mmCIF file of C-alpha atoms in Angstrom:
data_model
loop_
_atom_site.group_PDB
_atom_site.id
_atom_site.type_symbol
_atom_site.label_atom_id
_atom_site.label_comp_id
_atom_site.label_asym_id
_atom_site.label_seq_id
_atom_site.Cartn_x
_atom_site.Cartn_y
_atom_site.Cartn_z
ATOM 1 C CA MET A 1 20.108 2.651 15.858
ATOM 2 C CA THR A 2 19.090 5.033 13.228
ATOM 3 C CA LEU A 3 16.668 4.835 10.300
ATOM 4 C CA PRO A 4 19.373 4.663 7.536
ATOM 5 C CA ARG A 5 21.205 2.025 9.627
ATOM 6 C CA THR A 6 18.243 -0.430 9.197
ATOM 7 C CA ALA A 7 18.696 -0.294 5.436
ATOM 8 C CA VAL A 8 22.480 -0.443 5.648
ATOM 9 C CA LYS A 9 22.165 -3.584 7.878
ATOM 10 C CA LEU A 10 19.912 -5.255 5.469
ATOM 11 C CA TYR A 11 22.128 -4.444 2.635
ATOM 12 C CA GLU A 12 25.123 -5.851 4.505
ATOM 13 C CA ASP A 13 23.104 -9.047 5.111
ATOM 14 C CA GLY A 14 22.716 -9.486 1.339
ATOM 15 C CA TYR A 15 19.083 -8.325 1.315
ATOM 16 C CA THR A 16 19.616 -5.499 -1.114
ATOM 17 C CA ALA A 17 16.013 -5.608 -2.470
ATOM 18 C CA LEU A 18 14.576 -5.531 0.934
ATOM 19 C CA ALA A 19 16.896 -2.679 2.067
ATOM 20 C CA VAL A 20 15.733 -0.626 -1.000
ATOM 21 C CA LEU A 21 12.160 -1.423 -0.365
ATOM 22 C CA VAL A 22 12.124 -0.537 3.236
ATOM 23 C CA LEU A 23 14.212 2.699 2.821
ATOM 24 C CA SER A 24 11.841 3.804 0.007
ATOM 25 C CA VAL A 25 8.599 3.257 1.752
ATOM 26 C CA ILE A 26 9.634 4.670 5.114
ATOM 27 C CA ALA A 27 11.858 7.589 4.082
ATOM 28 C CA VAL A 28 12.353 8.406 0.410
ATOM 29 C CA VAL A 29 8.677 8.127 -0.729
ATOM 30 C CA PRO A 30 7.313 10.174 2.130
ATOM 31 C CA ALA A 31 9.925 12.869 1.611
ATOM 32 C CA LEU A 32 8.932 12.971 -2.162
ATOM 33 C CA VAL A 33 5.335 13.076 -1.388
ATOM 34 C CA LEU A 34 5.899 15.884 1.187
ATOM 35 C CA CYS A 35 7.931 17.915 -1.409
ATOM 36 C CA SER A 36 5.166 17.572 -4.017
ATOM 37 C CA ILE A 37 2.417 18.626 -1.451
ATOM 38 C CA PHE A 38 4.450 21.734 -0.833
ATOM 39 C CA ALA A 39 5.053 22.340 -4.650
ATOM 40 C CA LEU A 40 1.322 22.163 -5.082
ATOM 41 C CA ALA A 41 -0.214 23.710 -1.967
ATOM 42 C CA VAL A 42 2.028 26.791 -1.871
ATOM 43 C CA PRO A 43 1.306 28.184 -5.386
ATOM 44 C CA LEU A 44 -2.337 26.944 -5.398
ATOM 45 C CA ARG A 45 -3.081 28.929 -2.157
ATOM 46 C CA GLN A 46 -2.207 32.013 -4.072
ATOM 47 C CA SER A 47 -3.872 30.816 -7.162
ATOM 48 C CA GLN A 48 -0.668 31.154 -9.138
ATOM 49 C CA TRP A 49 0.112 29.050 -12.152
ATOM 50 C CA ARG A 50 3.501 27.110 -12.062
ATOM 51 C CA PRO A 51 4.628 24.900 -14.817
ATOM 52 C CA TRP A 52 5.326 22.069 -12.393
ATOM 53 C CA LEU A 53 1.817 21.900 -11.033
ATOM 54 C CA VAL A 54 0.472 19.126 -13.435
ATOM 55 C CA PRO A 55 3.590 16.927 -13.199
ATOM 56 C CA SER A 56 3.838 17.191 -9.420
ATOM 57 C CA GLY A 57 0.145 16.452 -9.106
ATOM 58 C CA ARG A 58 0.443 13.259 -11.084
ATOM 59 C CA PHE A 59 3.644 12.429 -9.241
ATOM 60 C CA LEU A 60 2.015 12.936 -5.881
ATOM 61 C CA PHE A 61 -1.199 10.809 -6.504
ATOM 62 C CA ALA A 62 0.857 8.033 -8.028
ATOM 63 C CA LEU A 63 3.292 7.919 -5.128
ATOM 64 C CA SER A 64 1.127 8.570 -2.153
ATOM 65 C CA PRO A 65 -0.071 4.886 -1.715
ATOM 66 C CA TRP A 66 3.609 3.815 -1.344
ATOM 67 C CA ALA A 67 4.313 6.090 1.645
ATOM 68 C CA MET A 68 4.154 3.708 4.607
ATOM 69 C CA ALA A 69 5.496 5.804 7.368
ATOM 70 C CA GLU A 70 2.445 5.054 9.648
ATOM 71 C CA VAL A 71 2.812 1.403 9.026
ATOM 72 C CA PHE A 72 6.502 1.594 10.064
ATOM 73 C CA ILE A 73 5.609 3.199 13.400
ATOM 74 C CA ILE A 74 3.379 0.238 14.181
ATOM 75 C CA GLY A 75 6.210 -2.065 13.211
ATOM 76 C CA VAL A 76 8.599 -0.121 15.480
ATOM 77 C CA ILE A 77 6.139 -0.353 18.399
ATOM 78 C CA VAL A 78 5.659 -4.102 17.834
ATOM 79 C CA SER A 79 9.324 -4.814 17.851
ATOM 80 C CA LEU A 80 9.825 -2.791 20.958
ATOM 81 C CA VAL A 81 7.313 -4.947 22.762
ATOM 82 C CA LYS A 82 8.923 -8.002 21.311
ATOM 83 C CA ILE A 83 12.376 -7.155 22.766
ATOM 84 C CA GLY A 84 11.072 -5.421 25.793
ATOM 85 C CA SER A 85 11.419 -8.619 27.755
ATOM 86 C CA MET A 86 15.128 -9.211 26.863
ATOM 87 C CA ALA A 87 16.578 -5.718 26.716
ATOM 88 C CA HIS A 88 16.079 -2.216 27.924
ATOM 89 C CA VAL A 89 15.485 0.039 25.095
ATOM 90 C CA ILE A 90 15.822 3.894 25.388
ATOM 91 C CA LEU A 91 13.954 5.845 22.827
ATOM 92 C CA GLY A 92 15.924 8.381 20.928
ATOM 93 C CA ALA A 93 14.776 11.781 19.838
ATOM 94 C CA SER A 94 14.355 10.343 16.354
ATOM 95 C CA PHE A 95 11.580 8.094 17.568
ATOM 96 C CA TRP A 96 9.446 10.943 18.885
ATOM 97 C CA SER A 97 10.231 13.268 15.821
ATOM 98 C CA TYR A 98 9.206 10.340 13.518
ATOM 99 C CA VAL A 99 5.908 9.849 15.414
ATOM 100 C CA GLY A 100 5.254 13.567 15.166
ATOM 101 C CA PHE A 101 6.132 13.444 11.437
ATOM 102 C CA VAL A 102 3.741 10.437 10.995
ATOM 103 C CA ILE A 103 0.815 12.267 12.650
ATOM 104 C CA CYS A 104 1.380 15.474 10.640
ATOM 105 C CA PHE A 105 2.027 13.564 7.468
ATOM 106 C CA THR A 106 -1.034 11.491 7.663
ATOM 107 C CA ALA A 107 -3.147 14.496 8.593
ATOM 108 C CA ALA A 108 -1.783 16.426 5.553
ATOM 109 C CA LEU A 109 -2.417 13.576 3.192
ATOM 110 C CA SER A 110 -5.977 12.950 4.376
ATOM 111 C CA SER A 111 -6.877 16.555 4.205
ATOM 112 C CA LEU A 112 -5.675 16.760 0.718
ATOM 113 C CA ASP A 113 -8.667 16.365 -1.650
ATOM 114 C CA ARG A 114 -7.811 14.954 -4.987
ATOM 115 C CA LEU A 115 -10.768 16.510 -6.868
ATOM 116 C CA SER A 116 -10.288 20.056 -5.516
ATOM 117 C CA VAL A 117 -6.464 19.963 -6.007
ATOM 118 C CA TRP A 118 -7.092 19.280 -9.620
ATOM 119 C CA ARG A 119 -9.991 21.770 -9.896
ATOM 120 C CA GLU A 120 -7.622 24.418 -8.406
ATOM 121 C CA ILE A 121 -4.873 23.510 -10.866
ATOM 122 C CA GLU A 122 -7.224 23.824 -13.759
ATOM 123 C CA ARG A 123 -8.569 27.221 -12.476
ATOM 124 C CA SER A 124 -5.047 28.562 -12.009
ATOM 125 C CA SER A 125 -3.837 27.507 -15.472
ATOM 126 C CA PRO A 126 -3.259 30.418 -17.829
ATOM 127 C CA MET B 1 -16.156 -5.504 -21.699
ATOM 128 C CA THR B 2 -18.204 -4.022 -24.457
ATOM 129 C CA ALA B 3 -21.653 -3.735 -22.918
ATOM 130 C CA PHE B 4 -21.771 -0.791 -20.599
ATOM 131 C CA PRO B 5 -24.814 0.069 -18.430
ATOM 132 C CA ALA B 6 -27.414 2.315 -20.123
ATOM 133 C CA ARG B 7 -27.094 5.941 -19.198
ATOM 134 C CA SER B 8 -23.458 5.585 -18.014
ATOM 135 C CA ALA B 9 -20.696 7.899 -19.149
ATOM 136 C CA ALA B 10 -18.986 5.026 -21.040
ATOM 137 C CA VAL B 11 -22.042 4.728 -23.458
ATOM 138 C CA GLU B 12 -21.558 8.413 -24.342
ATOM 139 C CA GLY B 13 -17.978 7.774 -24.910
ATOM 140 C CA LEU B 14 -16.971 9.767 -21.915
ATOM 141 C CA ALA B 15 -14.044 8.682 -19.853
ATOM 142 C CA CYS B 16 -13.055 9.627 -16.294
ATOM 143 C CA CYS B 17 -9.342 10.244 -16.042
ATOM 144 C CA HIS B 18 -7.700 7.761 -13.600
ATOM 145 C CA VAL B 19 -5.481 10.460 -12.245
ATOM 146 C CA CYS B 20 -7.483 13.645 -11.861
ATOM 147 C CA TYR B 21 -11.117 12.309 -12.274
ATOM 148 C CA LYS B 22 -12.023 14.706 -15.029
ATOM 149 C CA LEU B 23 -14.652 13.638 -17.376
ATOM 150 C CA ALA B 24 -13.540 13.951 -20.978
ATOM 151 C CA PRO B 25 -14.390 12.274 -24.394
ATOM 152 C CA GLU B 26 -12.396 9.099 -24.736
ATOM 153 C CA ALA B 27 -11.711 9.892 -28.408
ATOM 154 C CA ILE B 28 -9.033 12.423 -27.543
ATOM 155 C CA HIS B 29 -6.974 9.720 -25.803
ATOM 156 C CA SER B 30 -5.262 11.964 -23.240
ATOM 157 C CA CYS B 31 -6.811 13.941 -20.440
ATOM 158 C CA PRO B 32 -7.075 17.735 -21.308
ATOM 159 C CA ARG B 33 -6.299 18.497 -17.684
ATOM 160 C CA CYS B 34 -3.431 16.345 -16.518
ATOM 161 C CA GLY B 35 -2.278 14.758 -19.724
ATOM 162 C CA SER B 36 -2.537 11.052 -18.546
ATOM 163 C CA ALA B 37 -3.888 8.498 -20.945
ATOM 164 C CA LEU B 38 -7.706 8.124 -21.064
ATOM 165 C CA HIS B 39 -9.577 4.801 -21.025
ATOM 166 C CA LEU B 40 -13.182 4.129 -20.589
ATOM 167 C CA ARG B 41 -11.972 1.242 -18.216
ATOM 168 C CA ALA B 42 -8.568 0.357 -16.972
ATOM 169 C CA PRO B 43 -7.112 -1.647 -19.901
ATOM 170 C CA ASP B 44 -7.041 -5.408 -19.432
ATOM 171 C CA SER B 45 -7.910 -4.875 -15.872
ATOM 172 C CA LEU B 46 -9.091 -8.505 -15.148
ATOM 173 C CA GLN B 47 -6.154 -10.082 -16.798
ATOM 174 C CA ARG B 48 -3.499 -7.842 -15.027
ATOM 175 C CA THR B 49 -5.276 -8.199 -11.676
ATOM 176 C CA LEU B 50 -5.447 -11.961 -11.991
ATOM 177 C CA ALA B 51 -1.844 -12.323 -13.065
ATOM 178 C CA LEU B 52 -0.779 -10.273 -10.049
ATOM 179 C CA LEU B 53 -3.017 -12.299 -7.784
ATOM 180 C CA ILE B 54 -1.561 -15.480 -8.975
ATOM 181 C CA THR B 55 1.949 -14.116 -8.350
ATOM 182 C CA ALA B 56 0.991 -13.094 -4.926
ATOM 183 C CA SER B 57 -0.527 -16.527 -4.157
ATOM 184 C CA ILE B 58 2.727 -18.145 -5.236
ATOM 185 C CA LEU B 59 4.724 -15.751 -3.035
ATOM 186 C CA TYR B 60 2.461 -16.555 -0.101
ATOM 187 C CA ILE B 61 3.960 -20.064 0.141
ATOM 188 C CA PRO B 62 7.722 -19.145 0.786
ATOM 189 C CA ALA B 63 6.585 -16.108 2.852
ATOM 190 C CA ASN B 64 5.011 -18.386 5.375
ATOM 191 C CA LEU B 65 7.086 -21.580 5.122
ATOM 192 C CA LEU B 66 10.585 -20.038 5.143
ATOM 193 C CA PRO B 67 12.015 -18.433 8.168
ATOM 194 C CA ILE B 68 11.332 -14.658 8.427
ATOM 195 C CA MET B 69 14.223 -14.261 10.952
ATOM 196 C CA THR B 70 16.923 -16.315 12.626
ATOM 197 C CA THR B 71 17.749 -15.748 16.254
ATOM 198 C CA GLU B 72 21.148 -16.783 17.345
ATOM 199 C CA GLN B 73 21.417 -17.110 21.074
ATOM 200 C CA LEU B 74 24.577 -18.444 22.710
ATOM 201 C CA GLY B 75 25.575 -20.277 19.576
ATOM 202 C CA ARG B 76 22.216 -21.823 19.164
ATOM 203 C CA SER B 77 20.308 -20.659 16.204
ATOM 204 C CA ILE B 78 16.470 -20.653 15.946
ATOM 205 C CA ASP B 79 14.521 -20.102 12.697
ATOM 206 C CA SER B 80 11.186 -18.501 13.099
ATOM 207 C CA THR B 81 8.405 -18.160 10.551
ATOM 208 C CA ILE B 82 5.632 -15.619 10.708
ATOM 209 C CA LEU B 83 3.319 -17.973 12.553
ATOM 210 C CA GLY B 84 6.114 -19.025 14.852
ATOM 211 C CA GLY B 85 6.601 -15.320 15.791
ATOM 212 C CA VAL B 86 2.839 -15.060 16.638
ATOM 213 C CA ILE B 87 3.061 -18.202 18.855
ATOM 214 C CA LEU B 88 6.073 -16.831 20.593
ATOM 215 C CA LEU B 89 4.267 -13.543 21.363
ATOM 216 C CA ILE B 90 1.310 -15.450 22.658
ATOM 217 C CA ASP B 91 3.679 -17.449 24.866
ATOM 218 C CA MET B 92 5.218 -14.164 26.092
ATOM 219 C CA GLY B 93 1.740 -13.014 27.121
ATOM 220 C CA SER B 94 1.731 -9.965 24.700
ATOM 221 C CA TYR B 95 -1.737 -10.850 23.292
ATOM 222 C CA PRO B 96 -2.404 -7.417 21.740
ATOM 223 C CA VAL B 97 0.861 -7.471 19.791
ATOM 224 C CA ALA B 98 0.288 -11.107 18.772
ATOM 225 C CA ALA B 99 -3.108 -10.015 17.568
ATOM 226 C CA VAL B 100 -1.632 -7.155 15.508
ATOM 227 C CA ILE B 101 0.987 -9.381 13.892
ATOM 228 C CA PHE B 102 -1.617 -12.105 13.219
ATOM 229 C CA ILE B 103 -4.096 -9.820 11.564
ATOM 230 C CA ALA B 104 -1.487 -7.919 9.644
ATOM 231 C CA SER B 105 0.594 -10.745 8.329
ATOM 232 C CA VAL B 106 -1.786 -13.771 8.218
ATOM 233 C CA LEU B 107 -5.367 -12.538 8.011
ATOM 234 C CA ILE B 108 -5.000 -9.479 5.859
ATOM 235 C CA PRO B 109 -2.850 -11.077 3.084
ATOM 236 C CA ILE B 110 -5.018 -14.285 2.716
ATOM 237 C CA GLY B 111 -8.215 -12.348 3.219
ATOM 238 C CA LYS B 112 -7.253 -9.829 0.633
ATOM 239 C CA LEU B 113 -6.220 -12.569 -1.894
ATOM 240 C CA PHE B 114 -9.604 -14.331 -1.440
ATOM 241 C CA MET B 115 -11.574 -11.113 -1.675
ATOM 242 C CA MET B 116 -9.755 -10.025 -4.992
ATOM 243 C CA PHE B 117 -10.148 -13.454 -6.511
ATOM 244 C CA TRP B 118 -13.863 -13.387 -5.632
ATOM 245 C CA LEU B 119 -14.264 -9.860 -7.054
ATOM 246 C CA CYS B 120 -12.508 -10.998 -10.320
ATOM 247 C CA TRP B 121 -14.662 -14.045 -10.507
ATOM 248 C CA GLY B 122 -17.751 -12.007 -9.922
ATOM 249 C CA VAL B 123 -16.856 -9.662 -12.811
ATOM 250 C CA HIS B 124 -16.019 -12.521 -15.074
ATOM 251 C CA GLN B 125 -19.386 -14.222 -14.326
ATOM 252 C CA ASN B 126 -21.282 -10.959 -14.741
ATOM 253 C CA HIS B 127 -22.904 -11.261 -11.440
ATOM 254 C CA MET B 128 -25.641 -8.787 -10.982
ATOM 255 C CA THR B 129 -26.198 -9.115 -7.291
ATOM 256 C CA SER B 130 -24.735 -7.268 -4.317
ATOM 257 C CA GLN B 131 -22.744 -4.721 -6.237
ATOM 258 C CA ARG B 132 -22.784 -2.271 -3.413
ATOM 259 C CA GLN B 133 -21.189 -4.813 -1.019
ATOM 260 C CA ARG B 134 -18.611 -5.787 -3.699
ATOM 261 C CA THR B 135 -17.648 -2.146 -4.211
ATOM 262 C CA SER B 136 -17.205 -1.562 -0.456
ATOM 263 C CA LEU B 137 -15.213 -4.817 -0.272
ATOM 264 C CA TYR B 138 -12.971 -3.448 -2.934
ATOM 265 C CA ARG B 139 -12.446 -0.266 -0.956
ATOM 266 C CA ILE B 140 -11.536 -2.268 2.135
ATOM 267 C CA THR B 141 -8.996 -4.383 0.190
ATOM 268 C CA GLU B 142 -7.438 -1.301 -1.182
ATOM 269 C CA PHE B 143 -7.131 0.316 2.191
ATOM 270 C CA ILE B 144 -5.873 -2.548 4.347
ATOM 271 C CA GLY B 145 -3.119 -3.906 1.943
ATOM 272 C CA ARG B 146 -0.433 -1.625 3.179
ATOM 273 C CA TRP B 147 -0.792 -2.729 6.782
ATOM 274 C CA SER B 148 0.642 -6.085 5.905
ATOM 275 C CA MET B 149 4.089 -4.468 5.762
ATOM 276 C CA VAL B 150 4.154 -4.391 9.540
ATOM 277 C CA ASP B 151 5.901 -7.606 9.905
ATOM 278 C CA VAL B 152 8.641 -6.784 7.308
ATOM 279 C CA PHE B 153 9.264 -3.620 9.346
ATOM 280 C CA VAL B 154 9.379 -5.449 12.766
ATOM 281 C CA VAL B 155 12.092 -7.649 11.219
ATOM 282 C CA THR B 156 14.170 -4.829 9.856
ATOM 283 C CA VAL B 157 13.965 -3.028 13.200
ATOM 284 C CA LEU B 158 14.914 -6.221 15.168
ATOM 285 C CA VAL B 159 17.880 -7.065 13.096
ATOM 286 C CA VAL B 160 19.483 -3.827 13.704
ATOM 287 C CA LEU B 161 18.401 -3.463 17.314
ATOM 288 C CA ILE B 162 19.451 -6.822 18.549
ATOM 289 C CA GLN B 163 23.206 -7.107 18.144
ATOM 290 C CA LEU B 164 24.460 -7.729 21.563
ATOM 291 C CA GLY B 165 27.810 -9.142 20.522
ATOM 292 C CA GLY B 166 27.950 -12.988 20.728
ATOM 293 C CA VAL B 167 25.090 -13.266 23.163
ATOM 294 C CA ILE B 168 22.237 -12.837 20.848
ATOM 295 C CA ARG B 169 21.779 -11.744 17.304
ATOM 296 C CA ILE B 170 18.919 -11.627 14.852
ATOM 297 C CA ASP B 171 19.223 -12.075 11.136
ATOM 298 C CA SER B 172 16.489 -11.521 8.541
ATOM 299 C CA GLY B 173 15.412 -14.617 6.646
ATOM 300 C CA PRO B 174 14.396 -15.158 3.133
ATOM 301 C CA ALA B 175 10.642 -14.992 3.991
ATOM 302 C CA ALA B 176 10.980 -11.256 4.670
ATOM 303 C CA ILE B 177 11.724 -10.483 0.946
ATOM 304 C CA ALA B 178 9.021 -12.943 -0.154
ATOM 305 C CA PHE B 179 6.558 -11.154 2.196
ATOM 306 C CA GLY B 180 7.631 -7.687 1.106
ATOM 307 C CA ALA B 181 7.137 -8.725 -2.596
ATOM 308 C CA LEU B 182 3.879 -10.247 -1.609
ATOM 309 C CA VAL B 183 2.523 -7.020 -0.174
ATOM 310 C CA ILE B 184 3.748 -5.007 -3.137
ATOM 311 C CA VAL B 185 2.145 -7.358 -5.696
ATOM 312 C CA THR B 186 -1.181 -7.413 -3.900
ATOM 313 C CA MET B 187 -1.233 -3.607 -3.688
ATOM 314 C CA LEU B 188 -0.528 -3.515 -7.464
ATOM 315 C CA ALA B 189 -3.317 -6.025 -8.027
ATOM 316 C CA ALA B 190 -5.737 -3.886 -6.094
ATOM 317 C CA GLU B 191 -4.593 -0.847 -8.125
ATOM 318 C CA SER B 192 -5.030 -2.445 -11.556
ATOM 319 C CA PHE B 193 -8.556 -3.721 -10.737
ATOM 320 C CA ASP B 194 -11.131 -1.310 -12.033
ATOM 321 C CA PRO B 195 -14.072 -1.304 -9.572
ATOM 322 C CA ARG B 196 -16.387 0.108 -12.268
ATOM 323 C CA LEU B 197 -16.295 -3.391 -13.896
ATOM 324 C CA ILE B 198 -18.444 -4.521 -10.941
ATOM 325 C CA TRP B 199 -21.190 -2.236 -12.093
ATOM 326 C CA ASP B 200 -20.803 -2.936 -15.857
ATOM 327 C CA ALA B 201 -22.711 -6.276 -15.213
ATOM 328 C CA ARG B 202 -25.842 -4.292 -14.819
ATOM 329 C CA GLY B 203 -25.726 -3.370 -18.533
ATOM 330 C CA ASP B 204 -28.217 -5.877 -19.832
ATOM 331 C CA ARG B 205 -30.853 -5.243 -17.087
ATOM 332 C CA ASP B 206 -30.939 -1.447 -17.451
ATOM 333 C CA GLY B 207 -30.507 -1.517 -21.187
#
């Protein structure tokens, strides 16, 4: 089982909306959030102005509540316990890398201070 | 909401940007720093929040009554609802997991709905007491909402994981989509509620 497979299966079962929702909150939104953090943090660290700073800042703070990677991990753990009695499950490399991703991602998001990001953007603006 | 507390920024015509928190005169309509629209308070906050809350309450019914997943075992198919899943977990002896699911999919959604309704009612009635508790209550509702998604994720993982040919197979049920929508709608409701409205009720007393 892989992450995209979950969405494909839901889609095949006729739950298109659910497939889109799940794939968005566990994969697409975290990826977009991650990209916008990079787009903000790298230029701001060097106090450089980039034309995309303001739009990616707005994008990031609008999107970040919808990244639910950490909730998904709890969901995976719960389902592992649920089927632990009827089947033997071998965790693949993806599980551990997703756990690592969630830890780093959550840490990155919580150390990102909204006020100081915007203050930095303002300071670096020409 | 026309009466703002004395000495508040709103009285001076200053608005705090919803996106970047910059304080700017409301008269210029868009934030000088990030360009988003400026409002003294979130527009129609109470109406939007209430509309979303009512939607969420309606979604709560199918989310709990319809099966969230169907287990087909040796040709026998069993529908299980959210509560049914919790009871099954208790029978299996996995109390911690049962508690996680019960808290995330039963307590949090219903608690959040009640708390948000209570906050809206308090703002509507201009209650002047316990604003600090109300504000922290709002913070809690905003923070816990996302955790209700756990059950939707559990179902999505199970339907893919359990496909052992004809022996056992799990399909997602209609409650999963209702529940996912419920979580989204309550998150939107929390977002559209402006917690500053809680403090605006102080207006008459300080002024």
